[in-house]
XYZ file of C-alpha atoms in Angstrom:
430
model
C -20.956 0.928 26.005
C -23.323 4.083 24.335
C -26.936 3.059 24.025
C -28.859 3.322 21.468
C -30.395 7.272 20.984
C -33.169 7.399 18.456
C -32.894 11.095 18.836
C -29.549 11.741 18.394
C -28.646 15.168 16.096
C -28.755 14.525 12.556
C -25.581 15.468 10.726
C -25.712 16.821 7.070
C -22.275 14.686 6.019
C -19.702 16.418 3.300
C -18.202 13.511 1.551
C -15.211 13.841 0.336
C -15.142 13.437 -3.558
C -12.725 10.797 -4.032
C -14.559 8.738 -2.466
C -15.581 6.764 -5.341
C -12.395 6.049 -6.154
C -11.025 3.980 -2.812
C -11.298 0.696 -3.275
C -11.763 -1.882 -0.716
C -9.008 -4.113 0.182
C -7.346 -5.125 3.740
C -6.197 -2.617 5.994
C -1.447 -2.683 6.636
C -2.502 -2.174 10.724
C 0.396 -3.971 12.424
C -2.683 -4.307 14.872
C -6.176 -5.878 14.203
C -9.296 -4.393 14.722
C -10.512 -7.259 17.506
C -14.671 -7.608 17.657
C -16.336 -8.556 20.527
C -17.062 -11.846 21.691
C -20.309 -10.705 22.916
C -21.502 -9.121 19.153
C -24.950 -10.443 17.910
C -26.722 -10.212 14.583
C -29.853 -9.981 14.959
C -32.229 -11.003 11.478
C -33.685 -7.724 10.527
C -37.989 -7.513 11.403
C -39.975 -7.922 8.548
C -41.045 -4.950 6.396
C -38.272 -3.312 6.359
C -36.636 -2.065 3.090
C -33.980 -3.652 1.422
C -31.515 -0.611 1.533
C -32.369 -0.768 5.145
C -31.572 -5.282 6.098
C -28.475 -4.947 3.396
C -27.080 -3.514 6.417
C -27.299 -5.948 9.008
C -24.083 -8.422 9.231
C -20.664 -7.960 9.400
C -18.452 -5.494 7.256
C -14.587 -4.927 7.627
C -12.059 -3.468 5.672
C -9.540 0.239 6.415
C -9.448 3.655 6.940
C -6.855 7.007 6.996
C -4.219 7.544 4.388
C -2.123 4.177 3.588
C -4.553 1.835 5.304
C -3.359 2.402 8.553
C -6.183 1.372 10.350
C -8.157 -1.557 10.737
C -12.093 -1.281 11.050
C -14.623 -3.825 11.741
C -18.383 -2.532 11.782
C -20.962 -5.666 13.064
C -24.519 -3.656 12.119
C -26.667 -6.311 14.833
C -29.931 -4.468 14.871
C -31.588 -1.838 12.683
C -35.239 -0.455 12.757
C -37.325 2.096 11.247
C -35.420 4.313 13.827
C -31.596 3.280 12.934
C -29.266 0.295 14.126
C -27.288 -1.011 17.183
C -23.445 -1.250 15.660
C -20.120 -2.326 17.045
C -17.366 0.074 15.954
C -13.936 -1.067 15.855
C -10.474 0.134 14.686
C -6.793 0.006 15.452
C -3.624 1.136 14.385
C -0.506 1.372 15.311
C -0.687 4.401 16.603
C -4.204 4.178 18.305
C -4.486 0.359 19.195
C -7.779 -0.087 19.077
C -10.938 1.526 20.496
C -14.420 -0.315 20.166
C -17.974 0.688 20.919
C -21.114 -0.517 20.878
C -23.349 2.464 19.887
C -27.224 3.423 18.930
C -26.885 5.052 15.254
C -29.263 6.991 13.202
C -30.471 7.255 9.698
C -30.296 10.163 7.850
C -30.327 10.588 3.962
C -29.663 6.781 3.630
C -26.405 6.467 5.708
C -26.399 5.651 9.329
C -24.708 8.255 11.725
C -22.946 7.605 15.073
C -21.598 9.506 17.768
C -18.697 8.249 19.706
C -17.758 8.587 23.100
C -14.611 10.489 23.032
C -16.802 13.335 20.577
C -15.766 11.405 17.191
C -18.831 11.307 14.622
C -18.751 8.195 12.158
C -20.452 8.720 8.918
C -21.125 5.157 6.613
C -23.025 4.993 3.035
C -23.284 2.011 1.182
C -22.349 2.328 -1.875
C -23.224 -1.408 -2.580
C -24.823 -4.128 -1.270
C -20.816 -5.229 -0.225
C -19.383 -1.571 -0.080
C -19.848 0.229 2.574
C -17.263 3.718 2.971
C -16.839 5.826 5.888
C -15.715 8.855 7.373
C -14.605 9.203 10.637
C -14.469 12.577 11.929
C -13.198 13.873 15.364
C -10.821 15.802 16.442
C -8.326 15.484 14.692
C -9.767 15.786 11.540
C -11.090 13.468 9.323
C -10.555 9.840 7.857
C -12.472 8.066 4.969
C -12.013 4.660 4.215
C -13.812 1.450 2.454
C -15.644 -1.994 4.534
C -16.646 -4.757 2.424
C -18.728 -7.974 3.225
C -16.375 -9.693 0.378
C -12.713 -11.330 0.477
C -10.396 -8.396 -1.191
C -6.860 -9.463 -3.131
C -6.101 -12.243 -4.280
C -4.787 -15.601 -2.546
C -2.084 -14.327 -0.287
C 0.616 -16.177 0.473
C 3.403 -15.506 3.069
C 7.267 -17.291 3.073
C 10.388 -16.549 4.367
C 13.683 -16.233 2.404
C 16.871 -16.945 3.902
C 20.038 -14.088 2.809
C 23.617 -14.134 2.608
C 23.170 -11.543 5.763
C 24.156 -11.905 9.183
C 21.797 -10.898 12.604
C 24.128 -9.156 14.845
C 24.110 -12.922 16.993
C 25.610 -13.708 13.453
C 22.599 -15.574 12.041
C 21.297 -15.993 8.884
C 18.484 -12.681 8.384
C 15.136 -13.344 6.856
C 12.839 -11.608 4.851
C 9.537 -11.605 4.828
C 7.946 -11.969 1.092
C 4.486 -12.001 0.756
C 2.913 -13.222 -3.420
C -0.697 -12.365 -4.324
C -1.119 -15.216 -6.775
C -3.867 -15.507 -9.560
C -5.699 -18.851 -10.310
C -3.714 -21.730 -11.899
C -0.377 -23.392 -11.674
C 1.676 -21.104 -13.183
C 4.092 -20.426 -14.422
C 2.635 -17.064 -13.860
C 4.594 -13.963 -15.335
C 5.465 -11.724 -12.226
C 5.862 -8.554 -10.660
C 8.372 -8.072 -7.414
C 7.375 -5.077 -6.726
C 8.931 -2.787 -3.514
C 7.446 -0.939 -0.528
C 8.873 2.662 0.650
C 9.786 4.470 3.504
C 7.630 4.654 6.890
C 7.104 8.302 6.847
C 10.198 10.289 8.072
C 11.150 7.523 9.788
C 10.758 8.949 13.329
C 8.198 5.754 14.058
C 9.785 2.729 15.127
C 6.252 1.521 15.684
C 5.757 1.407 12.293
C 8.968 -0.143 11.107
C 7.300 -3.659 11.940
C 3.960 -3.610 9.710
C 3.569 -5.039 6.767
C 3.435 -3.662 3.507
C 1.569 -4.701 0.902
C -1.215 -3.203 -2.063
C -4.124 -5.005 -2.018
C -5.557 -3.003 -5.184
C -2.605 -3.254 -7.144
C -2.207 -7.466 -6.735
C -6.164 -7.324 -7.556
C -5.235 -4.953 -10.650
C -2.676 -7.600 -11.804
C -4.297 -10.774 -10.493
C -7.236 -10.346 -12.804
C -4.671 -9.780 -15.607
C -2.680 -13.376 -14.547
C -0.214 -12.048 -13.155
C 1.556 -12.775 -9.717
C 2.579 -9.981 -7.398
C 5.539 -10.650 -5.222
C 5.878 -7.893 -1.949
C 9.742 -8.383 -0.321
C 9.629 -6.858 3.431
C 13.311 -5.585 3.745
C 15.359 -5.652 6.595
C 13.800 -4.521 10.200
C 10.536 -4.016 8.258
C 7.210 -6.395 8.539
C 8.136 -9.350 10.251
C 11.619 -9.633 8.648
C 14.479 -10.252 10.356
C 17.540 -7.561 10.836
C 17.680 -4.206 11.874
C 16.309 -1.257 10.025
C 18.847 0.673 8.904
C 18.359 2.913 5.160
C 19.576 5.650 6.264
C 18.449 6.634 9.078
C 19.684 9.301 12.005
C 21.760 7.626 14.824
C 19.942 9.635 17.391
C 16.334 8.169 16.044
C 15.352 11.820 14.701
C 14.496 10.265 11.058
C 15.951 9.953 7.359
C 19.417 11.730 7.274
C 19.338 14.175 4.826
C 23.409 13.792 4.559
C 24.466 12.266 1.299
C 26.509 9.580 3.078
C 24.974 7.958 5.145
C 21.485 8.580 3.050
C 23.465 6.654 0.310
C 25.046 4.109 2.716
C 21.065 3.461 3.948
C 20.093 3.082 -0.555
C 22.685 0.966 -0.734
C 21.543 -1.084 2.332
C 17.947 -1.414 0.676
C 18.976 -2.218 -2.909
C 21.041 -5.705 -1.202
C 17.771 -7.171 0.217
C 16.381 -6.666 -3.439
C 19.077 -8.207 -4.872
C 18.180 -10.998 -3.109
C 14.471 -11.184 -3.796
C 15.958 -11.338 -7.262
C 17.452 -14.080 -7.472
C 14.627 -15.892 -5.022
C 12.668 -15.338 -8.100
C 14.383 -16.500 -10.852
C 14.560 -20.022 -8.951
C 11.114 -20.055 -8.183
C 9.023 -23.087 -10.771
C 6.172 -20.513 -10.568
C 7.168 -17.517 -12.153
C 7.588 -16.846 -16.002
C 11.264 -15.202 -16.018
C 10.528 -14.884 -20.091
C 7.941 -11.732 -18.250
C 9.566 -10.002 -15.224
C 8.474 -6.278 -14.271
C 9.746 -4.996 -11.225
C 8.194 -1.881 -9.459
C 8.018 0.231 -6.467
C 6.134 3.082 -4.596
C 8.475 5.583 -2.976
C 11.654 4.635 -1.846
C 10.691 1.460 -3.771
C 10.072 2.594 -6.728
C 14.260 4.620 -6.771
C 15.463 0.602 -5.580
C 12.951 -0.744 -8.765
C 15.001 1.697 -11.430
C 18.066 0.605 -9.912
C 18.083 -2.759 -10.070
C 16.944 -2.699 -12.932
C 19.998 -0.831 -14.396
C 21.731 -3.328 -12.971
C 19.967 -5.930 -14.927
C 19.116 -4.606 -18.271
C 18.858 -8.146 -19.524
C 16.004 -9.297 -17.215
C 13.303 -6.589 -16.532
C 10.299 -6.463 -19.264
C 9.880 -2.744 -17.597
C 9.788 -0.645 -14.662
C 6.588 1.041 -12.547
C 7.988 3.356 -10.489
C 5.157 5.127 -8.449
C 5.856 8.266 -6.413
C 9.747 7.424 -6.829
C 12.397 9.143 -4.363
C 14.715 8.468 -1.293
C 14.737 11.918 0.803
C 11.773 14.545 1.193
C 12.226 17.467 -0.449
C 15.127 19.266 1.877
C 18.657 20.894 0.873
C 20.907 17.993 -0.562
C 17.287 16.247 -1.944
C 18.231 17.172 -5.464
C 21.656 15.771 -5.142
C 20.305 12.755 -3.611
C 17.563 12.102 -5.543
C 19.030 12.954 -8.713
C 21.625 10.732 -8.823
C 19.888 7.546 -7.984
C 17.499 8.297 -10.769
C 20.436 8.268 -13.041
C 20.855 4.409 -11.279
C 18.145 2.885 -13.820
C 19.619 4.703 -17.024
C 21.309 1.180 -17.811
C 17.755 -0.223 -18.715
C 17.088 -0.112 -21.601
C 13.348 -1.434 -21.892
C 10.435 1.113 -20.617
C 10.330 2.415 -17.079
C 6.752 4.497 -15.841
C 7.458 6.980 -13.859
C 3.872 7.707 -11.852
C 3.104 11.114 -10.155
C 0.423 12.727 -8.614
C 0.262 16.339 -7.061
C -0.296 17.234 -3.436
C 2.798 15.043 -2.694
C 4.189 15.679 1.177
C 7.159 14.219 -0.139
C 7.866 14.943 -3.723
C 6.842 18.079 -5.642
C 6.279 17.612 -9.859
C 8.918 20.007 -10.332
C 11.377 17.847 -7.520
C 10.318 15.089 -9.329
C 10.440 15.983 -13.023
C 13.940 17.276 -12.008
C 14.935 13.516 -11.397
C 13.282 12.051 -14.687
C 14.968 14.713 -17.173
C 18.189 13.001 -15.234
C 17.604 10.176 -16.002
C 16.798 10.552 -19.391
C 19.644 13.312 -20.154
C 21.850 9.543 -18.181
C 20.585 7.376 -21.154
C 17.634 6.056 -19.672
C 14.731 5.669 -21.503
C 11.107 6.545 -20.588
C 8.327 8.405 -20.296
C 6.981 10.807 -17.168
C 3.031 10.810 -16.205
C 1.078 13.257 -13.647
C -2.769 11.547 -13.489
C -4.915 14.027 -11.825
C -5.962 13.477 -7.856
C -9.111 14.416 -6.774
C -9.604 17.403 -3.860
C -8.456 16.336 -0.412
C -5.808 13.535 -2.061
C -2.787 12.813 -0.907
C -0.378 12.637 -4.367
C 2.195 9.976 -2.197
C -0.871 7.340 -2.081
C -1.478 7.243 -5.738
C -0.786 3.625 -6.050
C -4.240 2.918 -3.929
C -6.315 4.487 -7.052
C -5.795 1.644 -10.068
C -8.378 3.517 -12.053
C -5.801 6.654 -12.297
C -2.680 4.916 -13.483
C -4.379 1.122 -15.058
C -4.607 2.787 -17.902
C -1.179 4.098 -18.790
C 0.336 -0.009 -17.273
C -2.381 -1.732 -19.753
C -0.260 -1.290 -23.256
C 2.784 -2.473 -21.212
C 1.148 -5.767 -19.981
C -0.696 -6.346 -23.125
C 2.951 -5.920 -25.279
C 3.692 -8.505 -23.378
C 7.572 -7.966 -24.470
C 9.769 -11.277 -23.662
C 13.570 -11.954 -24.016
C 15.514 -13.826 -26.725
C 15.672 -17.791 -26.004
C 18.419 -19.025 -24.434
C 19.248 -14.771 -23.720
C 21.568 -15.201 -20.800
C 20.359 -13.708 -17.520
C 22.815 -11.811 -14.726
C 22.191 -11.974 -11.671
C 25.385 -11.166 -10.085
C 26.292 -12.993 -7.193
C 29.160 -11.568 -6.433
C 27.221 -8.534 -5.008
C 24.748 -11.274 -3.320
C 28.000 -12.705 -1.341
C 27.915 -9.763 0.537
C 25.635 -8.900 3.378
C 25.675 -5.602 2.606
C 26.095 -2.006 5.351
């Protein structure tokens, strides 16, 4: 463990402009940041200003794009010179890193040098939120910590599907639900996760993917949000087979392979839809479907297959394959799968997306409209340094665009039949 060093060099921090838009919420790391058992938080000595004593205690949250790093900060002891802190970070790629170090004050921040050469900067946004910037040889990583629990009331359950594993047993899908206060039935959003980057790192397949920022936005407005984890993802059973190359090199751009993977994934979405329609806490007259990246196009296709079921579609940076030679053919064709849906669709995209340029995404939207689809294409402005593919994390950008859809509270006519295509659910899919 590194000892406290009051003479540690103080470094001016170049905080990214987007820090204020990052929201405190749980991480999505598959590996938890476990605090060492010898942590001891001391009461601050008398006479210290509140700006220092407010740091004492345990902070938890996330860092890195997609909230893939779980982070803990334990401020054990503060003084006029600095603080003794325990920094813990964990992710599927880096596993667990834990250090007790001496931090120094600099312009209201706490700064700590780690033994591996990294410098960690912490600043307090308000008494309940701390922002962090972790800089090492690999670059910088931003995040947010809090002393309050973030997100809604989270419940996990498992849905048995008609698909079978290699041993002939039914495959179960993990379903994560964020519920607002009350007993329901609740207006409900079914939200579908995206891919795993380039698809070449199997360690990322088992991460359960939700969006606490999205869930909080909807929970605060009385909506329930359900995040199904498709086969082979999160804690769901089965094999992840959404168009991967057999050699493990990543997602295929061969149309026959990519499209078969889409159908494989869409079957799991259909299972989740059928499950929602049986739940007593779901208001069947107020259903939305949405998704991020691959999940956005799955949401469009599911709505197109059931034009009388959903009241709207939220497509966050949707697509199926990244922008390679066959992308226009694959993504443009799949976009038209939602054209049969007569309700509103919101296409939410941003610049600086490493997978889809705005020009490519706009072509997909134009194909959707040309096929008869109804929707609006939006590009909320991201700040410098923000990843456009991560727009889902910034409810302040897309919230004003979604509010009118919720305010409309569109309902189906009484006794209107709802098609759930039992025949489609009877087959295990590719």
